[in-house]
Amino acid sequence: MADNGRMTEAHDVPAVTLARGVAMPMVGFGTWPMRAHQACEAVLRALQAGYRHVDTATMYANEAEVGHALRDSGLPRQEVFLTTKLRASDAGRERKILSSSLRALGTDYVDLWLVHWPPRGAASVSVWRELLALRDEGLVRAVGVSNYSLAQIDELVRATGEAPAVNQIHWNPRRYNAGLLEGLRQRDVVVEGYSPLKDTNLRDPVLADIAAAHGVTPAQVVLRWHLEHEIAVIPKSASPGRIAANLDLFGFSLEPAEVARIDGLAAG
Ligand SMILES: NC(=O)c1ccc[n+]([C@@H]2O[C@H](COP(=O)([O-])OP(=O)(O)OC[C@H]3O[C@@H](n4cnc5c(N)ncnc54)[C@H](OP(=O)(O)O)[C@@H]3O)[C@@H](O)[C@H]2O)c1
């Protein structure tokens, strides 16, 4: 798919439609814990390889580098879906923090702004109200949460009538949880999985077997498994070869029986 830095078409990657018609590419580029020159170079390479969705956060201290790479790519701003996140410890300073994220990223809006963790372990309705207000002002196209439980999401919905567009959560075959997926779906919350690869045993015989059957790598099988479950996924890599391979997921698909075998790797 990606070919020596050639820009690929954004439509190579399917998108999920969030509330209010915001389209989010199902595969994004994770940027933690890259900083400085490495972050800038990796994000630029990812954009050149065809990624049109980049995941950063105030906490990652690399928003300026993401913005720099975006400008260096020459891509129009509206072609790249940008996510950043509010640190839990910045609850109460939402407007100020969003302005500094926008300044660092060199843009006047982000596509998705997430509460990174429940502030002080609680749903924090006041923070959610601020996110909704800033979205209504047009500084953010969609708002969501990360690392929230179903009960915490329910609390936000009860208070405001608005569900987060996305819950970004730790997800991989060992963490597969059909009940949680169904619960988020019932609430119209799109699931985005983080750390898809680093906590996965890529030598697992089930993954190796399925990878061999499709002529792909176990890592590609894991990423494709997310997509089969309609879970957006944001792998990080600093290696040019893996940056490209992690987006090269559309020349094969998994059979339902293969998906079920991978689901079966869930830890008890
Ligand atoms: N919301 C949250 O609380 C939260 C928490 C953690 C992460 N995140 C986000 O999610 C993104 C992804 O998660 P992550 O970085 O923790 O984990 P990850 O993407 O699962 O794993 C990254 C690690 O896997 C390696 N890797 C990448 N592609 C590979 C491949 N094809 N084969 C083998 N190894 C490969 C990378 O090494 P190389 O770089 O050497 O390729 C790196 O060591 C983060 O970058 C961040 O944007 C969000």
Short mmCIF file of C-alpha atoms and ligand atoms in Angstrom, two decimals:
data_model
loop_
_atom_site.label_atom_id
_atom_site.label_comp_id
_atom_site.label_asym_id
_atom_site.label_seq_id
_atom_site.Cartn_x
_atom_site.Cartn_y
_atom_site.Cartn_z
CA MET A 1 0.00 0.00 0.00
CA ALA A 2 2.63 2.53 1.02
CA ASP A 3 5.45 2.80 -1.42
CA ASN A 4 8.66 4.71 -0.74
CA GLY A 5 7.08 7.79 0.73
CA ARG A 6 4.43 8.10 -1.97
CA MET A 7 1.31 9.73 -0.56
CA THR A 8 -1.48 7.19 -0.68
CA GLU A 9 -5.12 8.13 -0.92
CA ALA A 10 -6.94 8.72 2.33
CA HIS A 11 -9.76 6.54 1.11
CA ASP A 12 -7.51 3.48 1.33
CA VAL A 13 -8.40 3.36 5.03
CA PRO A 14 -12.05 2.95 6.00
CA ALA A 15 -13.55 5.51 8.37
CA VAL A 16 -16.12 5.29 11.12
CA THR A 17 -18.67 8.08 11.42
CA LEU A 18 -18.78 9.65 14.87
CA ALA A 19 -21.64 11.74 16.20
CA ARG A 20 -22.43 14.80 14.03
CA GLY A 21 -21.01 13.13 10.95
CA VAL A 22 -17.32 13.40 11.80
CA ALA A 23 -15.38 10.72 9.88
CA MET A 24 -12.51 9.08 11.77
CA PRO A 25 -10.09 6.81 9.87
CA MET A 26 -10.09 3.38 11.54
CA VAL A 27 -6.30 3.19 11.64
CA GLY A 28 -4.34 6.02 13.23
CA PHE A 29 -0.71 6.59 14.10
CA GLY A 30 0.20 6.42 17.79
CA THR A 31 2.91 8.85 18.87
CA TRP A 32 3.70 7.99 22.49
CA PRO A 33 6.50 7.99 23.76
CA MET A 34 8.24 9.64 20.81
CA ARG A 35 9.51 13.16 21.25
CA ALA A 36 11.56 15.81 19.52
CA HIS A 37 13.19 14.85 16.22
CA GLN A 38 12.08 11.21 16.41
CA ALA A 39 8.41 12.20 16.81
CA CYS A 40 8.57 14.66 13.94
CA GLU A 41 10.29 12.23 11.61
CA ALA A 42 7.99 9.29 12.45
CA VAL A 43 4.80 11.32 12.03
CA LEU A 44 6.02 12.72 8.70
CA ARG A 45 6.87 9.20 7.56
CA ALA A 46 3.46 7.96 8.66
CA LEU A 47 1.69 10.72 6.71
CA GLN A 48 3.82 9.88 3.67
CA ALA A 49 2.90 6.22 4.08
CA GLY A 50 -0.81 7.09 3.97
CA TYR A 51 -1.93 7.52 7.58
CA ARG A 52 -4.53 10.27 7.86
CA HIS A 53 -5.14 10.02 11.60
CA VAL A 54 -2.58 10.92 14.28
CA ASP A 55 -2.98 10.37 18.02
CA THR A 56 -1.19 12.68 20.44
CA ALA A 57 -1.83 14.11 23.91
CA THR A 58 -0.74 17.02 26.04
CA MET A 59 0.96 14.43 28.25
CA TYR A 60 3.13 13.15 25.37
CA ALA A 61 4.90 16.52 25.04
CA ASN A 62 5.08 16.08 21.26
CA GLU A 63 2.18 18.18 19.96
CA ALA A 64 4.56 20.74 18.45
CA GLU A 65 6.40 17.97 16.59
CA VAL A 66 3.12 16.52 15.31
CA GLY A 67 2.16 19.98 14.06
CA HIS A 68 5.56 20.42 12.44
CA ALA A 69 5.29 17.07 10.63
CA LEU A 70 1.80 17.93 9.44
CA ARG A 71 3.04 21.18 7.93
CA ASP A 72 6.09 19.47 6.41
CA SER A 73 3.84 16.86 4.80
CA GLY A 74 2.18 19.56 2.71
CA LEU A 75 -1.19 17.88 3.31
CA PRO A 76 -4.19 20.16 3.70
CA ARG A 77 -5.19 20.32 7.37
CA GLN A 78 -8.65 18.90 6.71
CA GLU A 79 -7.18 15.69 5.26
CA VAL A 80 -5.66 14.62 8.57
CA PHE A 81 -7.70 13.59 11.59
CA LEU A 82 -5.92 14.91 14.69
CA THR A 83 -6.62 13.65 18.21
CA THR A 84 -5.20 15.18 21.35
CA LYS A 85 -6.05 14.67 25.01
CA LEU A 86 -6.57 16.62 28.20
CA ARG A 87 -4.48 15.39 31.14
CA ALA A 88 -6.61 14.39 34.12
CA SER A 89 -4.55 16.79 36.23
CA ASP A 90 -5.62 19.68 33.94
CA ALA A 91 -9.30 19.31 34.90
CA GLY A 92 -10.66 22.82 35.51
CA ARG A 93 -8.25 24.40 33.00
CA GLU A 94 -9.85 22.99 29.85
CA ARG A 95 -9.96 26.18 27.76
CA LYS A 96 -6.41 27.20 28.55
CA ILE A 97 -5.05 23.73 27.82
CA LEU A 98 -6.96 23.42 24.56
CA SER A 99 -5.58 26.79 23.40
CA SER A 100 -2.06 25.65 24.14
CA SER A 101 -2.63 22.34 22.32
CA LEU A 102 -3.95 24.21 19.28
CA ARG A 103 -1.01 26.60 19.37
CA ALA A 104 1.49 23.74 19.61
CA LEU A 105 -0.21 21.77 16.84
CA GLY A 106 -0.42 24.89 14.67
CA THR A 107 -4.09 24.47 13.94
CA ASP A 108 -7.31 26.20 14.88
CA TYR A 109 -9.23 23.00 15.65
CA VAL A 110 -8.67 19.37 16.56
CA ASP A 111 -10.82 16.57 15.24
CA LEU A 112 -11.09 14.69 18.52
CA TRP A 113 -10.32 15.80 22.07
CA LEU A 114 -10.33 13.19 24.81
CA VAL A 115 -10.23 13.31 28.59
CA HIS A 116 -7.10 11.17 28.98
CA TRP A 117 -8.08 9.47 32.26
CA PRO A 118 -11.02 10.00 34.60
CA PRO A 119 -9.89 12.98 36.74
CA ARG A 120 -9.24 11.76 40.30
CA GLY A 121 -10.76 8.46 39.18
CA ALA A 122 -14.23 10.00 38.67
CA ALA A 123 -16.41 10.68 35.62
CA SER A 124 -16.15 14.45 36.22
CA VAL A 125 -19.29 15.93 34.72
CA SER A 126 -17.95 19.49 34.98
CA VAL A 127 -15.00 18.59 32.73
CA TRP A 128 -17.32 16.90 30.26
CA ARG A 129 -19.54 20.01 30.15
CA GLU A 130 -16.49 22.13 29.32
CA LEU A 131 -15.48 19.77 26.50
CA LEU A 132 -18.99 19.95 25.06
CA ALA A 133 -18.97 23.76 25.27
CA LEU A 134 -15.61 24.02 23.50
CA ARG A 135 -16.86 21.64 20.83
CA ASP A 136 -19.94 23.83 20.38
CA GLU A 137 -17.62 26.80 19.85
CA GLY A 138 -15.99 24.90 16.96
CA LEU A 139 -12.54 24.41 18.51
CA VAL A 140 -13.00 20.65 18.46
CA ARG A 141 -15.07 18.57 16.04
CA ALA A 142 -15.76 15.65 18.38
CA VAL A 143 -15.18 14.98 22.06
CA GLY A 144 -14.67 11.75 23.92
CA VAL A 145 -12.95 10.01 26.79
CA SER A 146 -10.21 7.49 27.41
CA ASN A 147 -9.93 4.82 30.08
CA TYR A 148 -13.55 5.35 31.20
CA SER A 149 -15.79 2.58 32.53
CA LEU A 150 -19.37 2.04 31.34
CA ALA A 151 -20.62 3.39 34.68
CA GLN A 152 -18.58 6.59 34.26
CA ILE A 153 -19.91 7.04 30.71
CA ASP A 154 -23.45 6.55 32.00
CA GLU A 155 -22.87 9.29 34.55
CA LEU A 156 -21.82 11.74 31.79
CA VAL A 157 -24.86 10.82 29.69
CA ARG A 158 -27.27 11.17 32.62
CA ALA A 159 -25.93 14.63 33.40
CA THR A 160 -25.67 16.06 29.86
CA GLY A 161 -27.62 13.80 27.50
CA GLU A 162 -24.45 13.43 25.41
CA ALA A 163 -22.33 10.31 25.19
CA PRO A 164 -18.62 10.56 24.40
CA ALA A 165 -18.06 9.97 20.68
CA VAL A 166 -15.14 7.66 21.49
CA ASN A 167 -13.69 5.75 24.44
CA GLN A 168 -9.99 5.07 23.82
CA ILE A 169 -9.09 1.99 25.85
CA HIS A 170 -6.32 -0.53 26.33
CA TRP A 171 -7.17 -3.35 23.95
CA ASN A 172 -5.48 -6.41 22.49
CA PRO A 173 -6.37 -10.11 22.15
CA ARG A 174 -5.60 -10.80 25.82
CA ARG A 175 -7.99 -8.01 26.84
CA TYR A 176 -10.84 -9.07 24.56
CA ASN A 177 -14.10 -8.50 26.42
CA ALA A 178 -17.32 -9.04 24.45
CA GLY A 179 -19.51 -7.56 27.21
CA LEU A 180 -17.56 -4.30 27.31
CA LEU A 181 -17.65 -3.99 23.50
CA GLU A 182 -21.38 -4.56 23.46
CA GLY A 183 -21.91 -2.09 26.31
CA LEU A 184 -20.02 0.66 24.48
CA ARG A 185 -21.86 -0.10 21.27
CA GLN A 186 -25.25 0.13 22.98
CA ARG A 187 -24.23 3.58 24.18
CA ASP A 188 -23.13 4.65 20.65
CA VAL A 189 -19.55 5.05 21.80
CA VAL A 190 -16.93 4.13 19.19
CA VAL A 191 -14.16 1.97 20.60
CA GLU A 192 -10.57 2.93 19.86
CA GLY A 193 -7.90 0.49 21.07
CA TYR A 194 -4.49 1.58 22.28
CA SER A 195 -1.32 -0.52 22.81
CA PRO A 196 -2.54 -3.18 20.35
CA LEU A 197 0.90 -4.78 19.87
CA LYS A 198 3.19 -4.17 22.78
CA ASP A 199 1.34 -6.36 25.26
CA THR A 200 0.58 -9.07 22.70
CA ASN A 201 2.67 -12.21 22.36
CA LEU A 202 3.37 -11.93 18.64
CA ARG A 203 4.85 -15.46 18.75
CA ASP A 204 1.58 -16.97 19.87
CA PRO A 205 0.94 -20.07 17.69
CA VAL A 206 -2.65 -18.99 16.95
CA LEU A 207 -1.46 -15.65 15.56
CA ALA A 208 1.46 -17.29 13.74
CA ASP A 209 -0.85 -19.85 12.15
CA ILE A 210 -3.36 -17.26 10.94
CA ALA A 211 -0.56 -14.98 9.73
CA ALA A 212 0.98 -17.82 7.70
CA ALA A 213 -2.40 -18.62 6.14
CA HIS A 214 -2.68 -15.04 4.84
CA GLY A 215 0.99 -14.40 4.10
CA VAL A 216 1.12 -11.50 6.58
CA THR A 217 2.78 -10.92 9.97
CA PRO A 218 1.23 -11.69 13.38
CA ALA A 219 1.23 -7.94 14.09
CA GLN A 220 -0.86 -7.33 10.96
CA VAL A 221 -3.24 -10.10 12.07
CA VAL A 222 -3.71 -8.39 15.45
CA LEU A 223 -4.39 -5.01 13.83
CA ARG A 224 -6.80 -6.56 11.31
CA TRP A 225 -8.58 -8.37 14.17
CA HIS A 226 -9.34 -4.94 15.69
CA LEU A 227 -10.87 -3.82 12.39
CA GLU A 228 -12.97 -6.99 12.08
CA HIS A 229 -14.45 -6.01 15.46
CA GLU A 230 -14.94 -2.42 14.18
CA ILE A 231 -12.45 -1.15 16.73
CA ALA A 232 -10.27 1.76 15.58
CA VAL A 233 -6.60 1.12 16.24
CA ILE A 234 -3.56 3.38 16.68
CA PRO A 235 -0.29 1.44 16.51
CA LYS A 236 2.94 3.31 17.19
CA SER A 237 6.22 2.63 15.47
CA ALA A 238 9.44 4.53 14.97
CA SER A 239 10.61 2.08 12.30
CA PRO A 240 9.87 2.97 8.66
CA GLY A 241 9.16 -0.65 7.73
CA ARG A 242 6.73 -1.21 10.60
CA ILE A 243 5.04 2.18 10.07
CA ALA A 244 4.17 1.04 6.55
CA ALA A 245 3.32 -2.56 7.49
CA ASN A 246 0.95 -1.47 10.27
CA LEU A 247 -1.20 0.33 7.71
CA ASP A 248 -1.03 -2.44 5.13
CA LEU A 249 -4.14 -4.23 6.41
CA PHE A 250 -6.51 -4.06 3.49
CA GLY A 251 -5.24 -6.78 1.18
CA PHE A 252 -6.64 -9.53 3.41
CA SER A 253 -9.43 -10.13 5.89
CA LEU A 254 -10.08 -12.63 8.65
CA GLU A 255 -12.73 -15.32 8.55
CA PRO A 256 -15.21 -15.32 11.46
CA ALA A 257 -13.60 -18.56 12.72
CA GLU A 258 -10.18 -16.86 12.77
CA VAL A 259 -11.59 -13.89 14.64
CA ALA A 260 -13.09 -16.30 17.17
CA ARG A 261 -9.75 -18.08 17.65
CA ILE A 262 -8.08 -14.76 18.42
CA ASP A 263 -10.95 -13.79 20.76
CA GLY A 264 -10.16 -17.05 22.54
CA LEU A 265 -6.71 -15.72 23.53
CA ALA A 266 -8.40 -13.49 26.12
CA ALA A 267 -6.99 -13.91 29.59
CA GLY A 268 -9.68 -15.64 31.64
N1 LIG B 1 -5.18 6.75 26.05
C1 LIG B 1 -4.20 6.20 26.71
O1 LIG B 1 -4.18 6.13 27.95
C2 LIG B 1 -3.05 5.62 25.93
C3 LIG B 1 -2.11 4.81 26.59
C4 LIG B 1 -1.06 4.26 25.84
C5 LIG B 1 -0.95 4.54 24.48
N2 LIG B 1 -1.87 5.37 23.88
C6 LIG B 1 -1.77 5.70 22.43
O2 LIG B 1 -1.79 4.47 21.70
C7 LIG B 1 -0.63 4.39 20.86
C8 LIG B 1 -0.23 2.95 20.67
O3 LIG B 1 0.04 2.31 21.89
P1 LIG B 1 1.53 1.95 22.39
O4 LIG B 1 2.52 2.84 21.73
O5 LIG B 1 1.44 1.93 23.88
O6 LIG B 1 1.71 0.45 21.93
P2 LIG B 1 1.76 -0.35 20.53
O7 LIG B 1 1.46 0.56 19.40
O8 LIG B 1 0.97 -1.57 20.76
O9 LIG B 1 3.24 -0.84 20.51
C9 LIG B 1 4.34 -0.04 20.20
C10 LIG B 1 5.57 -0.95 20.31
O10 LIG B 1 5.44 -2.04 19.37
C11 LIG B 1 6.52 -2.00 18.45
N3 LIG B 1 5.94 -2.29 17.13
C12 LIG B 1 5.25 -1.45 16.32
N4 LIG B 1 4.86 -2.09 15.20
C13 LIG B 1 5.30 -3.36 15.29
C14 LIG B 1 5.21 -4.48 14.45
N5 LIG B 1 4.59 -4.42 13.27
N6 LIG B 1 5.80 -5.64 14.85
C15 LIG B 1 6.44 -5.70 16.04
N7 LIG B 1 6.56 -4.67 16.90
C16 LIG B 1 5.99 -3.50 16.53
C17 LIG B 1 7.09 -0.61 18.53
O11 LIG B 1 8.48 -0.62 18.29
P3 LIG B 1 9.13 0.28 17.10
O12 LIG B 1 8.76 1.70 17.39
O13 LIG B 1 10.57 -0.01 17.23
O14 LIG B 1 8.52 -0.24 15.81
C18 LIG B 1 6.82 -0.23 20.00
O15 LIG B 1 7.84 -0.78 20.82
C19 LIG B 1 0.39 5.25 21.61
O16 LIG B 1 1.49 5.57 20.78
C20 LIG B 1 -0.47 6.40 22.04
O17 LIG B 1 -0.69 7.27 20.93
C21 LIG B 1 -2.93 5.88 24.58
#
